[in-house]
CSV table of C-alpha atoms in Angstrom, one decimal:
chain,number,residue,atom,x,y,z
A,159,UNK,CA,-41.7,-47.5,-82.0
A,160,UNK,CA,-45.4,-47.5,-83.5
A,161,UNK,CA,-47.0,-50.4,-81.9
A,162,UNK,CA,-50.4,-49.2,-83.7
A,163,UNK,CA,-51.4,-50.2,-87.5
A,164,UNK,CA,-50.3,-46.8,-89.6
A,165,UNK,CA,-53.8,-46.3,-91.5
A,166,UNK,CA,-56.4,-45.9,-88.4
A,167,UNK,CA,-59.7,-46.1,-89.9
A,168,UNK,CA,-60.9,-42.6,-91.9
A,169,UNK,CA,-64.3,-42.1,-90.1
A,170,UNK,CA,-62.6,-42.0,-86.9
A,171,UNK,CA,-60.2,-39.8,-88.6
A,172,UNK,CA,-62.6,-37.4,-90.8
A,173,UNK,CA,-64.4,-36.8,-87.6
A,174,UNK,CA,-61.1,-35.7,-85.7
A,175,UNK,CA,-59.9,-33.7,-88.1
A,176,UNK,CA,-62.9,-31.2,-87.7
A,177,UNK,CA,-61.9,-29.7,-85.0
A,178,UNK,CA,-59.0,-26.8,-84.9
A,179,UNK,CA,-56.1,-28.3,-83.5
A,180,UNK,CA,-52.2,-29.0,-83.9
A,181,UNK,CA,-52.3,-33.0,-83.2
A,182,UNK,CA,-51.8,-34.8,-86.1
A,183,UNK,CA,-53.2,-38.3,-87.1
A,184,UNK,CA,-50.5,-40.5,-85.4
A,185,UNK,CA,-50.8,-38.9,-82.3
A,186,UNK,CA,-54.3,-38.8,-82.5
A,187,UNK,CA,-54.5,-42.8,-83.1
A,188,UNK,CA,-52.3,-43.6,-80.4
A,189,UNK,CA,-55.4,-41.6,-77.8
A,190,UNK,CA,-57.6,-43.3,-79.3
A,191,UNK,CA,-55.7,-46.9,-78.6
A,192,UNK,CA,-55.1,-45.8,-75.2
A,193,UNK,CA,-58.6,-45.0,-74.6
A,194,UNK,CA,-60.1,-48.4,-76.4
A,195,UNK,CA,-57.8,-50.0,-74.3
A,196,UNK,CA,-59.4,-49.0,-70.9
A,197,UNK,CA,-62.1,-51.1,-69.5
A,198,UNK,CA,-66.0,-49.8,-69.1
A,199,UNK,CA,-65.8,-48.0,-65.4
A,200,UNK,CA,-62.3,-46.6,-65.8
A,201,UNK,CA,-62.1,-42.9,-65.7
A,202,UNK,CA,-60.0,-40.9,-68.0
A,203,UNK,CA,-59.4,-37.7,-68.0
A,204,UNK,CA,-57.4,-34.6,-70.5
A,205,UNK,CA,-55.9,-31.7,-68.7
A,206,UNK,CA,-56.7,-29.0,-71.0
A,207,UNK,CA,-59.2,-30.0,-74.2
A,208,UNK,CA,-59.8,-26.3,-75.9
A,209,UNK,CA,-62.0,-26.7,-78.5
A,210,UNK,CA,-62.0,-30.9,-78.6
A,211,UNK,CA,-59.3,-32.3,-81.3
A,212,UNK,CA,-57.9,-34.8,-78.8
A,213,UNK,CA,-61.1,-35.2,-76.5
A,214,UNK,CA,-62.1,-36.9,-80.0
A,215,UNK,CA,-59.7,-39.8,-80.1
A,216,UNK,CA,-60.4,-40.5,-76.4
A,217,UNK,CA,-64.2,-40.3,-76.6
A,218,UNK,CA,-64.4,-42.1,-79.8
A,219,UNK,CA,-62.1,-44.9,-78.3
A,220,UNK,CA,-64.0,-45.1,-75.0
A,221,UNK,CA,-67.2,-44.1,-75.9
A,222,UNK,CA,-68.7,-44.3,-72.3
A,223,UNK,CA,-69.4,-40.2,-70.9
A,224,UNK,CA,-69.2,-40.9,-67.4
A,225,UNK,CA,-66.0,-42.3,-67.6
A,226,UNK,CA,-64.5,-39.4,-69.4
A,227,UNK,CA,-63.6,-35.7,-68.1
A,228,UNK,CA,-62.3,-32.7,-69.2
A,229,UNK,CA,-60.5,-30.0,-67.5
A,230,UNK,CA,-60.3,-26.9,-69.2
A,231,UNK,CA,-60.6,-22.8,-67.6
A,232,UNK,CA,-61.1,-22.0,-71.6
A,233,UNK,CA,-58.8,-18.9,-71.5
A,234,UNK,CA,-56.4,-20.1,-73.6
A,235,UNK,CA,-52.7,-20.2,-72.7
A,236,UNK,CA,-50.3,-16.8,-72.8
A,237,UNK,CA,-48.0,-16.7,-75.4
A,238,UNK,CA,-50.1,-18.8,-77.7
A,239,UNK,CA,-52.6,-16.3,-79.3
A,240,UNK,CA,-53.3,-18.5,-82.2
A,241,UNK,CA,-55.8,-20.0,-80.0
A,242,UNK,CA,-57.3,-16.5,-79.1
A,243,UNK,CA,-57.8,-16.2,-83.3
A,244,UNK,CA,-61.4,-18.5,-82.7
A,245,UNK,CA,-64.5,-16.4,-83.1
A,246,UNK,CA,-66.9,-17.4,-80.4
A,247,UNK,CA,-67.1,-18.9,-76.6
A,248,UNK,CA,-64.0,-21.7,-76.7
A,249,UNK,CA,-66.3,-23.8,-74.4
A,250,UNK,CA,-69.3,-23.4,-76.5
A,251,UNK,CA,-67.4,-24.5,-79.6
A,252,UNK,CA,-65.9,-27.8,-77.9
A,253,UNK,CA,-69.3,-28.6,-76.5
A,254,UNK,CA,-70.9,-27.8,-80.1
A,255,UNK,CA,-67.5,-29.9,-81.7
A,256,UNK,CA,-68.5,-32.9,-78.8
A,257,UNK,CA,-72.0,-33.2,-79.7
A,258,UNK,CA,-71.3,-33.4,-83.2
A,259,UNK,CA,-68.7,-35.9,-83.5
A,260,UNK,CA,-69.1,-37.8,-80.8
A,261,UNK,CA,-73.0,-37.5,-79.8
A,262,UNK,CA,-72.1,-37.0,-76.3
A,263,UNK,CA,-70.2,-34.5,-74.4
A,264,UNK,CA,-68.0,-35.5,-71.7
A,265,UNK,CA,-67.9,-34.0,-68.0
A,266,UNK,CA,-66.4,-30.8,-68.3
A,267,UNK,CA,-64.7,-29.1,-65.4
A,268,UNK,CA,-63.5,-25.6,-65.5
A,269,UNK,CA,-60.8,-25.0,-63.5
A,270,UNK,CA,-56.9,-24.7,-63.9
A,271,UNK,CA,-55.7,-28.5,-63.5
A,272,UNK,CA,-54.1,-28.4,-60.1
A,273,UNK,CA,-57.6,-27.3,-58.5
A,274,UNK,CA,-59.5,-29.5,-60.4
A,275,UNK,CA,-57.1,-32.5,-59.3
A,276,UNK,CA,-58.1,-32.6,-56.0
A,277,UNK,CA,-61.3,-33.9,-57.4
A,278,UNK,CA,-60.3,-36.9,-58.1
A,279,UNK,CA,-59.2,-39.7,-55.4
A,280,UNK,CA,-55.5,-41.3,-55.3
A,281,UNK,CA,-55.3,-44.1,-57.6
A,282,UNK,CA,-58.7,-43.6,-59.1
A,283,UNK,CA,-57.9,-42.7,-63.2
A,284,UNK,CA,-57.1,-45.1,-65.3
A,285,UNK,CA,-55.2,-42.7,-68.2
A,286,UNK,CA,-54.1,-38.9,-67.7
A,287,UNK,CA,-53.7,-36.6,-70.6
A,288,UNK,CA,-51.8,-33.3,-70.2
A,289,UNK,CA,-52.0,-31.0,-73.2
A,290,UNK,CA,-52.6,-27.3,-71.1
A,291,UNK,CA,-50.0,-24.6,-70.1
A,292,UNK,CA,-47.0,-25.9,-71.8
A,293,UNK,CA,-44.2,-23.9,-69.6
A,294,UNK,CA,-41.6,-25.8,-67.6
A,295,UNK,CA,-42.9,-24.9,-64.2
A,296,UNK,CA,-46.8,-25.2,-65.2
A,297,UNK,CA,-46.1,-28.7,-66.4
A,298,UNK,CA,-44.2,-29.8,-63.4
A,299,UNK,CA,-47.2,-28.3,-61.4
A,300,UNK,CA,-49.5,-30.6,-63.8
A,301,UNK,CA,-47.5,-33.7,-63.2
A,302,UNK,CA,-47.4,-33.3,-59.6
A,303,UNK,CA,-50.9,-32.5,-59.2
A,304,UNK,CA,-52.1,-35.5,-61.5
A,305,UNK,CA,-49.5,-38.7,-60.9
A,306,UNK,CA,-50.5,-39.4,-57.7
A,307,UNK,CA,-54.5,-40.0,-58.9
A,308,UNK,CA,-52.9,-42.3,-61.5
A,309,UNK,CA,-53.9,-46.1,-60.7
A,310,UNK,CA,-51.0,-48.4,-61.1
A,311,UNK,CA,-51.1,-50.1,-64.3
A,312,UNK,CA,-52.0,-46.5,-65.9
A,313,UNK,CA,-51.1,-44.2,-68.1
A,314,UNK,CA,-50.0,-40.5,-67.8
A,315,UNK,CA,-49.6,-39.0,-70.7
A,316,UNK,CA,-49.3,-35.6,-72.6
A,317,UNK,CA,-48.7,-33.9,-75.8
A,318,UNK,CA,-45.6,-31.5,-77.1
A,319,UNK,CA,-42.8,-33.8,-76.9
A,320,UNK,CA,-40.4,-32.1,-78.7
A,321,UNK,CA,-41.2,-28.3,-77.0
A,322,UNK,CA,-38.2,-27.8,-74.9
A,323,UNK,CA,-40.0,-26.8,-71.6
A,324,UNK,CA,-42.0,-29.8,-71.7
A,325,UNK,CA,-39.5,-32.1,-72.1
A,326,UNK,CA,-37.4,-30.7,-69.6
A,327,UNK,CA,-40.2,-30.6,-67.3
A,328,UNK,CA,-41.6,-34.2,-68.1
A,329,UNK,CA,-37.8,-35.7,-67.3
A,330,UNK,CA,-37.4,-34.1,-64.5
A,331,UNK,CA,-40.8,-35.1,-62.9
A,332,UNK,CA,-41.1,-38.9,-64.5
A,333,UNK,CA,-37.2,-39.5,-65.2
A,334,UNK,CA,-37.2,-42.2,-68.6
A,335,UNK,CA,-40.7,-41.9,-70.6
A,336,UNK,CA,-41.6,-43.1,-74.0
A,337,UNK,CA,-42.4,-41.5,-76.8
A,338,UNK,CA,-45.2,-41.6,-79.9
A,339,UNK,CA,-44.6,-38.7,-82.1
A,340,UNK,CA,-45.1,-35.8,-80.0
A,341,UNK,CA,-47.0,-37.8,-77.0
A,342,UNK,CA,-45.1,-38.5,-74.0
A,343,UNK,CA,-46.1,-41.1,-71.7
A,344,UNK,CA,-45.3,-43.6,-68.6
A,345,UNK,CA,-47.4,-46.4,-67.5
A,346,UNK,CA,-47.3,-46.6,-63.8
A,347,UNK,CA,-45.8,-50.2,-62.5
């Protein structure tokens, strides 16, 4: 169920849309709720921002940069070559994409997402975005890694719903989640 007006405001959009990407506007609104939602202080943090379409929503939504970090290795992912198609550094283009839309780049870590994890204490992150490797195991291995750094009353969330390996992987880790479009999520109680 949308919880969120339909028409999110077109700046917010316009800007978003800039950047190469495969989340569409719904999904994109809904990040950018979550991340509005989150008081000052409260650190969010995408597993896996490529080239900055979702970093975006949550920066525009919680415009403070040392509450928000990005994990990315900016190799892309196997099996998805579209995102080998970009001509340049991947991690030169997101800071480029950051500065423009935003005016600020977030804290960018690059690692794979389980080592970067362990950066992070228990309980300490407010919402967590998965949106990396999207194979069964490798999002099992994100969940695991990330949950337990996951404060109660958050959010961990990710994107490709309706890919079979995700799904599968999502239930078997969390059990019952919602859905918004292709966003899955679980606030922790």
């Amino acid at each position: 169920m949308n919880t969120y007006p339909t028409d999110p405001p077109r700046p917010f959009l316009e800007r978003a849309r800039e950047v190469p990407g495969w989340m569409g506007d719904a999904e994109l609104w809904w990040l950018f709720r979550q991340a509005e939602a989150i008081p000052s202080e409260r650190r969010i943090v995408e597993v896996g921002c490529w080239l900055g379409r979702a970093t975006v929503a949550l920066a525009l939504g919680h415009p403070n940069p040392a509450d928000i970090f990005v994990v990315d290795h900016f190799r892309g992912t196997i099996g998805e070559e579209a995102f080998f198609a970009i001509e340049g550094n991947p991690m030169s283009i997101f800071v480029a994409n950051m500065q423009k839309l935003v005016g600020w780049v977030p804290q960018i870590i690059v690692a794979d997402s389980v080592e970067a994890s362990v950066r992070f204490a228990y309980k300490s992150l407010s919402l967590v975005f998965i949106d990396a490797d999207h194979e069964e195991e490798a999002v099992v291995q994100d969940i695991e890694a990330w949950l337990p750094r996951v404060r109660l009353g958050g959010v961990i969330c990710g994107h490709d719903w309706l890919r079979p390996s995700v799904k599968k992987a999502v239930e078997a880790s969390l059990g019952t989640v919602e859905a918004e479009a292709s966003i899955w999520f679980k606030r922790l109680t």
